[in-house]
Amino acid sequence: MFNILRLVQNENLKIYKRMSTWIMISLLILSVVIGGIATKFLMNPNDGNPETNWKEELQVRNEQLQMDIEQIENAVGAGSATKPLEEEVLINNYRIENDIAPVESETLWGFMISAPNFTTFASLFAIVIGAGIVASEFSTGTIKLLLIRPVNRYKILLSKYLATLLFAFLLVLLIFITAFIVGSIMYGFQGIDLPYLVYTEGQFVEKNMLNHIITLFGLNSVNLIMMVTFAFMISTVFRSSSLAIGLSLFLMFTGQQIVMLLSQYDWVKYILFANTDLTQYFSGSPVVEGMTLTFSVTILAVYFLFFNVASWVIFQKRDVAA
Amino acid sequence: MMEREPIIQLKDLKKKIGRKTIIHGISLDLYPGEVFGFLGPNGAGKTTTIRMMVGLMKISAGEVLINGHSVQDNFEKAISYVGGIIENPEMYKYLSGRDNLIHYARMIPNIKKEKIDEIVKLVGLEKRIHEKVKTYSLGMRQRLGLAQALLHSPSILILDEPTNGLDPAGIREIRTYIRRIAREENITVFVSSHLLSEMQLMCDRIGIIHHGKLISVEDVTTMKEDNLDISVHFDVTPSQKALDIVKEVQPDTQPSIKENWLTVQLKKDEIANLNKVLVDQGIDVSGIYAEQKTLEEKFLEVTGGDSHV
Ligand SMILES: Nc1ncnc2c1ncn2[C@@H]1O[C@H](COP(=O)(O)OP(=O)(O)O)[C@@H](O)[C@H]1O
Ligand SMILES: [Mg+2]
């Protein structure tokens, strides 16, 4: 174990002594800052004082929702399609009755709730690192001196994988911290004690908002971990970082669309990208009817194992002729 | 030397890539403290053999034992005795020389910072060790390569063409280091090259590899040019009878006949004797012409003289 930690330390040395790593980290932080400024100044803020107006707004919103629900019911009949809308109506009513204001987008929490979207950038940069961490040792020939040490190959591979994941988590953490700092500077701490409302099985539960935001980050990181693991596998199997970056980014940006296009087929639920967005089980409806959280987690676990076993087997067996 | 336990043993080592056999069964014992030269033209299979010895390539058949430990079955133990440079000393260019050494030191238990400083001094890189490797000359990279190979005080040093691309001064420098390391630290050095002249200057024994086969292993001291066979041409009549006589009395001299020239491989002191035998048997010897070969020529001859760069 001690051994592995030192190997991870080595991989970190190789990651963080590179200029390109720091450029990526700066870009990530910059994008969150710019995103924050853009939401504050470019998006049209509600006129008037939200403190007094929110109840009326919710009422208007509920009327709109009711109309939508009727329309959908007339078109396709009552079913899962209207469920999220009905829940929103119920939650809005609960808010009005219990005097719990919703989180406005121009507040710290409002901004932080949208911040997990930045994990796409984190995925991008973590894929770049994961794609290069094995392939670059082959392309520069350093793999030879790395592998003639009294350390079995699987340990070296594991240390590289762990270092990649650590980098990915560092990026997500940086998004969180930057969003918090930017959000609190721009909006202050007004509304910080607002709870997060959930409606489950006919009951309203008030939850801690910070926990909710952390959960959102966690759910968004699922896709990140899967894509980084995929890039790492391609990098190990084909020893080409450009192939690993290209393929991973292509799939990351088109995967969801492909799943949507094919969503009339039942087998689509076995595709990785039908399962990476776990928020579908918390708000909205699953891609294919009948999919459950357990199902998706199982599918994700299978893909995760497959990617890692493939990397491991190939790396262990490969003749190093670089 | 032969009574000692070998520190490296290659046992009928073979490598197949696809259907092609690249190494055809090499067997070799190396002993502590010797400098062994692995000599062969480009493409002979030196790098492939070395890659199998250090576990970079899978062994197709046979085995490599280092201090009794199989490289295949007990890699961590076996390789812990070995330091090496395989082809070019590729290090992390964006790290400093010292960061490179720290990196490799972390992969071995119990290496002290002082050890790193000591090695840096040994290879004479103190002044530049904090600079990035990308600013180093090839000679400096080669010395940093030696430093990483010596970090853990190995008992064996495996170097694949360490002088490739170096200028004469750089070559002499590396040669001096290798001899000194072998003598002072009693390290076995296994060094490959395609240049005989270079091997003669630094090795105790030389093995010649050609087309994936080890075709000879000799002590450098017995490889003196005086000890080489000389091609001797006798102008004889009748030539066929002369050939038959030589085939009978000295069949191991590779006798051959071309027109009236009989060619045999002899040591210098055997020429007069063979001449006497021929004359005694009634052969008319009207001329003797001896062709002394240099070691270099001999090497070129056994290796077919191809691709000698
Ligand atoms: N990966 C490979 N696939 C097929 N043939 C190879 C491979 N690597 C080396 N060879 C062949 O094996 C032979 C020995 O190569 P090598 O060990 O590099 O020779 P040397 O180091 O003595 O110059 C060469 O003929 C080369 O073409
Ligand atoms: Mg070679």
XYZ file of C-alpha atoms and ligand atoms in Angstrom:
659
model
C 0.000 0.000 0.000
C 2.809 2.359 0.956
C 4.372 1.390 -2.325
C 1.278 2.391 -4.307
C 1.140 5.772 -2.583
C 4.694 6.516 -3.658
C 3.860 5.507 -7.204
C 0.848 7.823 -7.187
C 3.156 10.545 -5.883
C 5.370 9.906 -8.930
C 2.450 10.193 -11.316
C 1.393 13.415 -9.629
C 4.919 14.743 -10.064
C 4.644 14.046 -13.782
C 1.176 15.622 -14.021
C 1.771 18.800 -12.026
C 5.256 19.619 -13.296
C 3.751 20.190 -16.691
C 2.763 23.603 -17.908
C -0.232 22.207 -19.820
C -1.784 20.925 -16.590
C -1.738 24.380 -15.050
C -3.173 25.907 -18.204
C -6.087 23.483 -17.988
C -6.625 24.218 -14.306
C -6.596 27.966 -14.994
C -9.035 27.591 -17.869
C -11.400 25.631 -15.677
C -11.387 28.230 -12.918
C -11.718 30.993 -15.473
C -14.735 29.342 -17.078
C -16.541 29.170 -13.737
C -15.750 32.822 -13.032
C -16.887 33.906 -16.487
C -19.985 31.719 -16.168
C -20.817 33.435 -12.883
C -20.364 36.909 -14.292
C -22.415 36.006 -17.357
C -25.361 34.745 -15.304
C -25.342 37.890 -13.219
C -25.061 40.500 -15.932
C -26.199 38.951 -19.186
C -29.266 37.022 -18.103
C -32.221 39.307 -17.548
C -32.888 39.412 -13.849
C -36.499 39.509 -12.701
C -37.772 42.995 -12.300
C -39.018 43.969 -8.916
C -38.298 42.471 -5.584
C -38.309 38.675 -5.502
C -38.826 38.756 -1.719
C -42.432 39.829 -2.115
C -43.292 38.513 -5.531
C -42.413 34.839 -5.421
C -45.815 33.614 -4.236
C -47.588 35.294 -7.126
C -45.029 33.958 -9.563
C -45.512 30.434 -8.315
C -49.242 30.808 -8.702
C -48.805 31.906 -12.316
C -46.375 29.069 -12.869
C -48.868 26.556 -11.432
C -51.609 27.720 -13.755
C -49.251 27.311 -16.677
C -48.302 23.835 -15.465
C -51.949 22.793 -15.105
C -52.576 23.772 -18.706
C -49.566 21.811 -19.875
C -50.705 18.762 -17.940
C -54.177 18.877 -19.501
C -52.674 19.221 -22.947
C -50.409 16.237 -22.481
C -53.258 14.153 -21.017
C -55.435 14.958 -24.004
C -52.659 13.976 -26.367
C -51.211 10.814 -24.820
C -53.375 10.132 -21.804
C -52.388 10.230 -18.158
C -49.070 8.554 -17.389
C -45.471 9.061 -16.425
C -45.109 12.037 -18.768
C -47.131 14.356 -16.544
C -45.763 13.087 -13.237
C -42.844 15.521 -12.863
C -45.149 18.418 -13.712
C -47.721 17.354 -11.163
C -44.994 17.052 -8.549
C -43.818 20.552 -9.293
C -47.365 21.873 -8.779
C -47.557 20.106 -5.431
C -44.201 21.459 -4.330
C -45.150 24.979 -5.378
C -48.363 24.741 -3.368
C -46.437 23.498 -0.367
C -44.069 26.439 -0.656
C -46.919 28.930 -0.740
C -48.668 27.327 2.207
C -45.558 27.002 4.364
C -43.885 30.238 3.281
C -40.722 28.580 1.932
C -39.355 30.688 -0.916
C -37.857 28.863 -3.898
C -34.192 29.299 -4.672
C -33.798 32.185 -7.087
C -31.146 31.853 -9.770
C -29.596 35.160 -8.647
C -28.496 33.832 -5.278
C -25.520 31.875 -4.029
C -27.483 28.607 -3.973
C -29.099 29.351 -7.297
C -25.687 29.740 -8.869
C -24.243 26.713 -7.081
C -27.120 24.521 -8.277
C -26.136 25.282 -11.854
C -22.392 24.911 -11.156
C -22.300 21.093 -11.553
C -22.791 21.708 -15.278
C -19.167 22.801 -15.338
C -18.100 19.200 -14.664
C -18.251 18.814 -18.460
C -15.098 20.948 -18.580
C -13.587 18.877 -15.799
C -14.334 15.749 -17.867
C -12.678 17.300 -20.879
C -9.455 18.099 -19.033
C -9.395 14.873 -17.039
C -9.819 12.949 -20.306
C -6.789 14.772 -21.703
C -4.727 13.707 -18.681
C -6.094 10.152 -18.617
C -5.515 9.777 -22.344
C -1.873 10.777 -22.064
C -0.798 9.202 -18.817
C -0.066 5.760 -20.299
C 0.233 6.559 -24.017
C 2.817 9.315 -23.544
C 5.176 6.968 -21.693
C 5.127 4.771 -24.781
C 5.471 7.600 -27.301
C 8.452 9.119 -25.476
C 10.033 5.745 -24.688
C 10.111 6.450 -20.937
C 8.001 3.340 -20.408
C 11.151 1.204 -20.631
C 12.904 2.788 -17.692
C 9.611 2.878 -15.801
C 8.969 -0.848 -16.144
C 12.445 -2.126 -15.261
C 11.909 -1.369 -11.563
C 11.080 -3.871 -8.858
C 7.395 -2.998 -9.181
C 4.879 -5.209 -10.927
C 3.174 -3.708 -13.924
C -0.327 -3.746 -12.478
C 0.838 -1.484 -9.647
C 2.173 1.038 -12.120
C -1.084 0.968 -14.056
C -3.120 1.307 -10.864
C -1.064 4.287 -9.738
C -1.646 5.975 -13.081
C -5.377 5.354 -12.883
C -5.567 6.649 -9.333
C -3.587 9.768 -10.243
C -5.993 10.432 -13.121
C -9.025 10.076 -10.842
C -7.370 12.301 -8.246
C -6.859 14.943 -10.910
C -10.511 14.640 -11.956
C -11.682 15.060 -8.366
C -9.376 17.985 -7.878
C -11.027 19.670 -10.862
C -14.529 19.016 -9.521
C -13.463 20.351 -6.141
C -12.057 23.451 -7.809
C -15.371 24.024 -9.588
C -17.188 23.755 -6.276
C -14.842 26.096 -4.444
C -14.674 28.630 -7.283
C -18.466 28.602 -7.680
C -18.869 29.148 -3.961
C -16.443 32.066 -3.912
C -17.810 33.658 -7.080
C -21.414 33.091 -5.956
C -20.920 34.569 -2.517
C -19.086 37.605 -3.889
C -21.819 38.282 -6.443
C -24.935 37.451 -4.453
C -23.932 37.410 -0.799
C -25.440 34.919 1.601
C -29.063 35.940 1.378
C -31.382 32.899 1.408
C -28.590 30.652 2.663
C -30.944 28.916 5.120
C -33.460 27.885 2.471
C -34.063 24.153 2.472
C -34.202 21.864 -0.503
C -37.726 20.476 -0.896
C -38.364 16.956 -2.106
C -41.665 15.260 -2.655
C -41.519 11.502 -2.272
C -44.400 9.092 -1.908
C -46.902 11.769 -0.993
C -44.649 13.393 1.573
C -42.711 16.625 1.615
C -39.240 16.542 3.038
C -37.073 19.572 3.710
C -33.425 18.812 3.146
C -30.189 20.656 3.561
C -29.411 22.664 0.443
C -25.638 22.168 0.638
C -26.113 18.397 0.721
C -28.341 18.690 -2.308
C -25.692 20.630 -4.238
C -22.976 18.148 -3.282
C -25.258 15.339 -4.450
C -25.692 17.126 -7.771
C -21.921 17.338 -8.136
C -21.681 13.655 -7.278
C -24.290 12.655 -9.863
C -22.554 14.732 -12.515
C -19.256 13.077 -11.654
C -20.584 9.663 -12.683
C -20.294 10.614 -16.312
C -16.875 12.114 -15.626
C -15.552 8.924 -14.043
C -16.911 6.714 -16.791
C -15.472 8.853 -19.585
C -12.087 9.191 -17.897
C -11.967 5.428 -17.360
C -12.869 4.938 -21.000
C -10.125 7.330 -22.161
C -7.646 5.569 -19.877
C -8.545 2.218 -21.411
C -8.168 3.461 -24.996
C -4.867 5.062 -24.035
C -3.590 1.803 -22.562
C -4.869 -0.489 -25.268
C -3.918 1.583 -28.322
C -1.037 3.606 -26.838
C -2.363 6.666 -28.619
C -3.423 9.694 -26.647
C -4.974 11.450 -29.626
C -7.184 8.457 -30.355
C -8.174 8.285 -26.691
C -8.998 11.999 -26.524
C -10.849 12.036 -29.839
C -12.936 8.968 -29.176
C -13.807 9.918 -25.596
C -14.820 13.473 -26.446
C -16.825 12.347 -29.452
C -18.749 9.866 -27.337
C -19.134 12.293 -24.470
C -20.732 14.937 -26.672
C -22.809 12.658 -28.879
C -23.592 9.740 -26.551
C -26.744 11.268 -25.065
C -28.052 12.262 -28.505
C -27.434 8.795 -29.924
C -29.362 7.313 -27.025
C -32.211 9.773 -27.611
C -32.331 8.901 -31.318
C -32.558 5.211 -30.528
C -34.814 5.545 -27.513
C -37.729 3.696 -29.129
C -35.716 0.474 -28.911
C -35.680 -1.337 -25.608
C -32.040 -2.450 -25.869
C -30.919 1.151 -25.698
C -31.006 0.829 -21.937
C -27.848 -1.309 -22.090
C -25.864 1.482 -23.739
C -23.531 3.245 -21.343
C -24.904 6.704 -22.102
C -28.479 5.753 -21.280
C -27.242 5.201 -17.733
C -24.641 7.866 -17.024
C -27.200 10.556 -16.203
C -28.505 9.351 -12.860
C -30.461 12.570 -12.303
C -33.120 10.992 -14.536
C -34.239 9.028 -11.474
C -34.509 12.095 -9.250
C -36.188 14.529 -11.595
C -37.670 13.750 -14.972
C -38.251 10.289 -16.340
C -35.838 7.547 -17.427
C -34.818 7.124 -21.060
C -36.548 3.781 -21.351
C -39.628 3.056 -19.308
C -39.002 0.594 -16.502
C -35.333 1.495 -15.982
C -34.467 1.822 -12.311
C -31.602 3.337 -10.369
C -30.408 -0.153 -9.424
C -30.451 -1.177 -13.065
C -28.352 1.811 -14.124
C -25.868 1.382 -11.297
C -25.448 -2.274 -12.286
C -24.882 -1.377 -15.940
C -22.391 1.312 -14.946
C -20.538 -1.157 -12.743
C -20.326 -3.655 -15.602
C -18.893 -1.069 -17.994
C -16.516 0.203 -15.318
C -15.195 -3.295 -14.672
C -14.904 -4.029 -18.366
C -12.879 -0.868 -19.065
C -10.525 -1.521 -16.194
C -10.048 -5.225 -16.859
C -9.308 -4.467 -20.513
C -6.652 -1.901 -19.542
C -5.183 -4.233 -16.985
C -4.968 -7.332 -19.159
C -3.467 -5.510 -22.135
C -0.941 -3.571 -20.083
C 0.140 -6.668 -18.195
C 0.749 -8.695 -21.343
C 2.136 -6.139 -23.710
C 5.614 -6.558 -25.189
C 7.308 -3.218 -24.733
C 9.126 -2.440 -27.962
C 8.770 1.332 -27.838
C 36.073 -17.490 -12.560
C 34.210 -20.567 -13.714
C 33.886 -22.047 -10.207
C 31.795 -19.094 -9.079
C 28.028 -19.110 -9.180
C 26.697 -17.334 -12.254
C 24.684 -14.205 -11.470
C 22.737 -14.258 -14.722
C 21.741 -17.382 -16.575
C 20.043 -17.462 -19.937
C 18.690 -20.913 -20.611
C 17.785 -21.679 -24.192
C 16.103 -18.322 -24.488
C 13.789 -17.927 -27.476
C 11.589 -15.200 -28.859
C 8.935 -15.555 -31.476
C 6.980 -12.610 -32.809
C 4.089 -13.815 -34.879
C 5.467 -16.706 -36.879
C 8.947 -15.258 -37.042
C 11.567 -16.569 -34.633
C 13.853 -13.695 -33.713
C 15.939 -15.336 -30.989
C 16.789 -18.979 -31.583
C 17.719 -20.347 -28.177
C 20.500 -18.446 -26.437
C 22.242 -19.986 -23.437
C 24.755 -17.979 -21.471
C 26.150 -17.663 -17.929
C 27.488 -14.390 -16.576
C 29.664 -14.130 -13.470
C 29.960 -11.462 -10.794
C 32.253 -8.587 -11.652
C 32.799 -9.379 -15.297
C 32.131 -7.041 -18.177
C 30.435 -9.036 -20.878
C 30.172 -7.668 -24.387
C 27.181 -8.658 -26.473
C 28.373 -8.042 -29.985
C 26.379 -8.246 -33.175
C 25.419 -6.254 -36.235
C 22.190 -4.262 -36.327
C 19.165 -6.524 -36.340
C 21.065 -9.434 -34.779
C 18.706 -9.571 -31.810
C 20.670 -7.790 -29.075
C 17.874 -5.472 -28.010
C 15.292 -8.248 -28.158
C 17.434 -10.468 -25.923
C 17.985 -7.630 -23.473
C 14.271 -6.787 -23.408
C 13.525 -10.351 -22.394
C 16.228 -10.251 -19.744
C 14.621 -7.230 -18.070
C 11.011 -8.352 -18.500
C 9.973 -5.779 -21.080
C 9.172 -8.601 -23.498
C 7.615 -11.938 -22.737
C 9.898 -14.932 -23.133
C 8.616 -17.371 -25.767
C 10.645 -20.320 -24.461
C 13.494 -20.930 -22.045
C 14.183 -18.742 -19.045
C 16.283 -15.968 -17.567
C 17.519 -16.353 -14.002
C 18.963 -13.426 -12.111
C 20.648 -14.427 -8.878
C 18.572 -17.572 -9.144
C 15.235 -15.760 -9.511
C 13.211 -16.188 -12.676
C 12.451 -12.914 -14.412
C 9.110 -14.311 -15.512
C 7.890 -15.863 -12.298
C 9.464 -13.580 -9.732
C 9.896 -10.314 -11.566
C 10.113 -7.922 -8.620
C 12.820 -9.949 -6.902
C 14.832 -10.707 -10.040
C 14.807 -7.167 -11.383
C 15.787 -5.650 -8.047
C 19.384 -6.723 -8.784
C 19.372 -5.037 -12.164
C 19.956 -1.510 -13.372
C 19.744 -0.741 -17.031
C 19.513 1.481 -20.039
C 17.598 0.033 -22.963
C 18.587 1.756 -26.188
C 18.385 5.525 -25.663
C 18.209 6.804 -22.086
C 14.730 8.290 -22.400
C 13.923 10.316 -19.310
C 11.187 12.821 -18.527
C 12.368 15.901 -20.411
C 10.082 18.326 -18.606
C 11.478 17.270 -15.225
C 14.855 18.245 -13.855
C 17.585 15.619 -13.720
C 17.129 15.430 -9.992
C 13.338 15.032 -10.210
C 13.932 12.170 -12.610
C 16.184 10.468 -10.093
C 13.740 11.119 -7.247
C 11.039 9.567 -9.399
C 13.014 6.347 -9.880
C 14.195 6.335 -6.269
C 10.583 6.285 -5.080
C 10.096 3.010 -6.896
C 12.634 1.243 -4.719
C 12.422 0.898 -0.954
C 14.875 2.741 1.278
C 16.825 5.001 -0.986
C 18.214 7.966 0.885
C 18.565 11.479 -0.476
C 22.325 11.232 0.153
C 22.488 8.269 -2.197
C 21.041 10.400 -4.983
C 23.642 13.123 -4.343
C 26.408 10.544 -4.296
C 25.358 9.083 -7.659
C 24.985 12.524 -9.201
C 28.564 13.226 -8.176
C 29.738 9.875 -9.538
C 28.443 10.683 -13.012
C 29.593 14.294 -12.769
C 26.243 16.053 -13.141
C 26.255 18.164 -9.951
C 26.240 21.467 -11.778
C 23.300 20.780 -14.057
C 21.173 18.385 -12.003
C 18.527 21.011 -11.195
C 17.998 21.902 -14.816
C 15.357 20.322 -17.008
C 16.523 17.264 -18.927
C 15.458 18.822 -22.222
C 18.432 21.181 -21.911
C 20.915 18.282 -21.592
C 23.295 17.120 -24.303
C 23.159 13.474 -25.376
C 26.269 12.746 -23.316
C 24.665 14.234 -20.215
C 21.497 12.254 -20.800
C 23.595 9.131 -21.121
C 25.233 9.907 -17.773
C 21.859 10.616 -16.175
C 20.816 7.264 -17.626
C 23.752 5.652 -15.847
C 22.770 7.465 -12.654
C 19.227 6.075 -12.678
C 20.608 2.609 -13.377
C 22.997 2.790 -10.409
C 20.591 4.352 -7.892
C 19.734 1.156 -6.058
C 23.280 -0.271 -6.062
C 22.458 -3.094 -8.471
C 24.685 -6.145 -8.839
C 24.102 -6.153 -12.583
C 24.153 -3.355 -15.083
C 22.555 -4.000 -18.462
C 23.367 -1.452 -21.136
C 22.073 -1.599 -24.678
C 24.409 0.245 -27.056
C 25.333 2.882 -24.467
C 27.728 4.650 -26.800
C 25.332 4.992 -29.708
C 25.412 8.500 -31.082
C 28.140 9.743 -28.757
C 31.256 11.506 -29.971
C 34.654 9.859 -29.325
C 35.132 11.784 -26.081
C 31.697 10.735 -24.869
C 32.420 7.144 -25.790
C 35.673 7.160 -23.845
C 33.909 8.689 -20.868
C 31.234 5.977 -20.799
C 33.882 3.313 -21.237
C 35.850 4.667 -18.288
C 32.713 4.711 -16.094
C 31.831 1.162 -17.022
C 35.305 -0.201 -16.256
C 35.439 1.724 -13.000
C 32.004 0.569 -11.866
C 32.813 -3.050 -12.615
C 36.132 -2.860 -10.781
C 35.201 -0.724 -7.788
C 31.703 -1.957 -7.075
C 32.091 -5.491 -8.373
C 29.101 -5.037 -10.641
C 28.520 -7.403 -13.531
C 28.110 -5.402 -16.716
C 26.271 -6.741 -19.725
C 26.832 -4.318 -22.552
C 25.767 -4.608 -26.177
C 27.317 -2.997 -29.218
C 27.789 -3.464 -32.918
C 31.402 -2.243 -32.780
C 34.084 -4.808 -32.043
C 36.808 -2.236 -31.427
C 34.755 -0.671 -28.662
C 33.938 -4.017 -27.059
C 37.595 -5.083 -26.988
C 38.481 -2.024 -24.954
C 35.953 -2.496 -22.181
C 35.013 -6.159 -21.958
C 36.424 -9.266 -20.315
C 34.426 -11.600 -22.512
C 32.637 -11.129 -25.776
C 29.725 -13.101 -27.148
C 28.882 -12.690 -30.797
C 25.218 -12.821 -31.747
C 24.085 -13.141 -35.318
C 20.615 -13.768 -36.725
C 19.358 -14.472 -33.217
C 21.999 -17.107 -32.431
C 24.952 -16.836 -30.099
C 27.722 -18.014 -32.380
C 30.767 -17.638 -30.149
C 31.790 -16.615 -26.655
C 35.445 -15.854 -26.027
C 37.713 -14.196 -23.498
C 39.083 -10.966 -24.855
C 42.629 -12.080 -23.943
C 42.395 -15.118 -26.217
C 40.932 -13.009 -28.986
C 44.345 -11.541 -29.834
C 45.013 -11.481 -33.518
C 47.964 -13.959 -33.151
C 45.531 -16.558 -31.979
C 43.329 -16.252 -34.969
C 43.343 -18.770 -37.753
C 45.119 -17.617 -40.845
C 43.816 -18.399 -44.307
C 46.735 -20.165 -46.004
C 46.756 -20.800 -49.732
C 49.052 -23.532 -51.130
C 49.767 -23.654 -54.863
C 49.707 -27.456 -55.327
C 49.720 -30.131 -58.059
C 47.990 -32.470 -58.239
C 45.423 -30.449 -56.350
C 42.799 -33.154 -55.819
C 45.281 -35.461 -54.131
C 46.484 -32.616 -51.914
C 42.924 -31.940 -50.814
C 42.386 -35.604 -49.932
C 45.568 -35.647 -47.852
C 44.611 -32.561 -45.866
C 41.085 -33.885 -45.345
C 42.646 -36.947 -43.810
C 45.360 -35.442 -41.629
C 43.767 -32.129 -40.642
C 40.049 -32.309 -41.415
C 39.197 -29.371 -39.057
C 41.026 -26.797 -41.170
C 38.131 -26.285 -43.591
C 40.210 -27.291 -46.635
C 38.913 -26.196 -50.014
C 40.296 -26.187 -53.519
C 40.006 -23.615 -56.255
C 41.906 -24.368 -59.456
C 45.311 -25.338 -58.063
C 45.008 -23.259 -54.913
C 44.354 -25.250 -51.746
C 43.002 -23.061 -48.959
C 43.105 -24.074 -45.272
C 42.608 -22.305 -41.954
C 45.724 -22.686 -39.821
C 47.520 -21.238 -36.862
C 50.804 -19.594 -37.784
C 52.993 -22.389 -36.385
C 51.125 -25.091 -38.288
C 51.997 -23.847 -41.776
C 55.462 -25.341 -42.036
C 54.247 -28.654 -40.678
C 51.435 -29.018 -43.208
C 53.802 -28.049 -45.998
C 56.136 -30.849 -44.909
C 53.300 -33.387 -44.873
C 52.249 -32.411 -48.399
C 55.789 -32.527 -49.782
C 56.457 -35.880 -48.074
C 53.374 -37.292 -49.827
C 54.779 -36.259 -53.206
C 52.781 -33.115 -53.756
C 54.487 -30.348 -55.668
C 54.115 -27.178 -53.621
C 55.138 -24.250 -55.754
C 53.889 -21.394 -53.589
C 52.492 -20.539 -50.128
C 50.542 -17.387 -49.455
C 49.211 -16.574 -45.965
C 46.371 -14.128 -45.425
C 46.378 -12.702 -41.913
C 42.945 -11.454 -40.829
C 42.193 -8.741 -38.347
C 39.622 -9.405 -35.631
C 37.359 -6.925 -37.308
C 37.504 -8.958 -40.524
C 36.861 -12.125 -38.620
C 33.831 -10.555 -36.987
C 32.553 -9.328 -40.323
C 33.088 -12.751 -41.776
C 31.143 -14.627 -39.123
C 28.366 -12.079 -39.198
C 28.238 -12.067 -42.981
C 29.566 -8.531 -43.062
C 26.082 -7.107 -43.427
C 24.705 -3.865 -42.087
C 27.829 -2.834 -40.284
C 27.105 0.756 -39.432
N 8.214 -6.102 -32.829
C 8.875 -6.778 -33.781
N 8.199 -7.485 -34.714
C 8.849 -8.169 -35.663
N 10.169 -8.213 -35.767
C 10.910 -7.538 -34.888
C 10.303 -6.796 -33.836
N 11.282 -6.224 -33.108
C 12.434 -6.598 -33.668
N 12.232 -7.394 -34.732
C 13.246 -8.008 -35.576
O 14.087 -8.747 -34.739
C 15.419 -8.641 -35.147
C 16.295 -8.249 -33.994
O 16.067 -6.928 -33.660
P 16.842 -6.225 -32.465
O 16.763 -7.083 -31.277
O 16.339 -4.842 -32.336
O 18.339 -6.203 -33.020
P 19.599 -5.381 -32.503
O 19.283 -4.751 -31.212
O 20.677 -6.407 -32.393
O 19.921 -4.384 -33.556
C 15.443 -7.654 -36.293
O 15.582 -8.389 -37.494
C 14.120 -6.965 -36.238
O 13.678 -6.689 -37.540
Mg 19.375 -2.719 -30.759
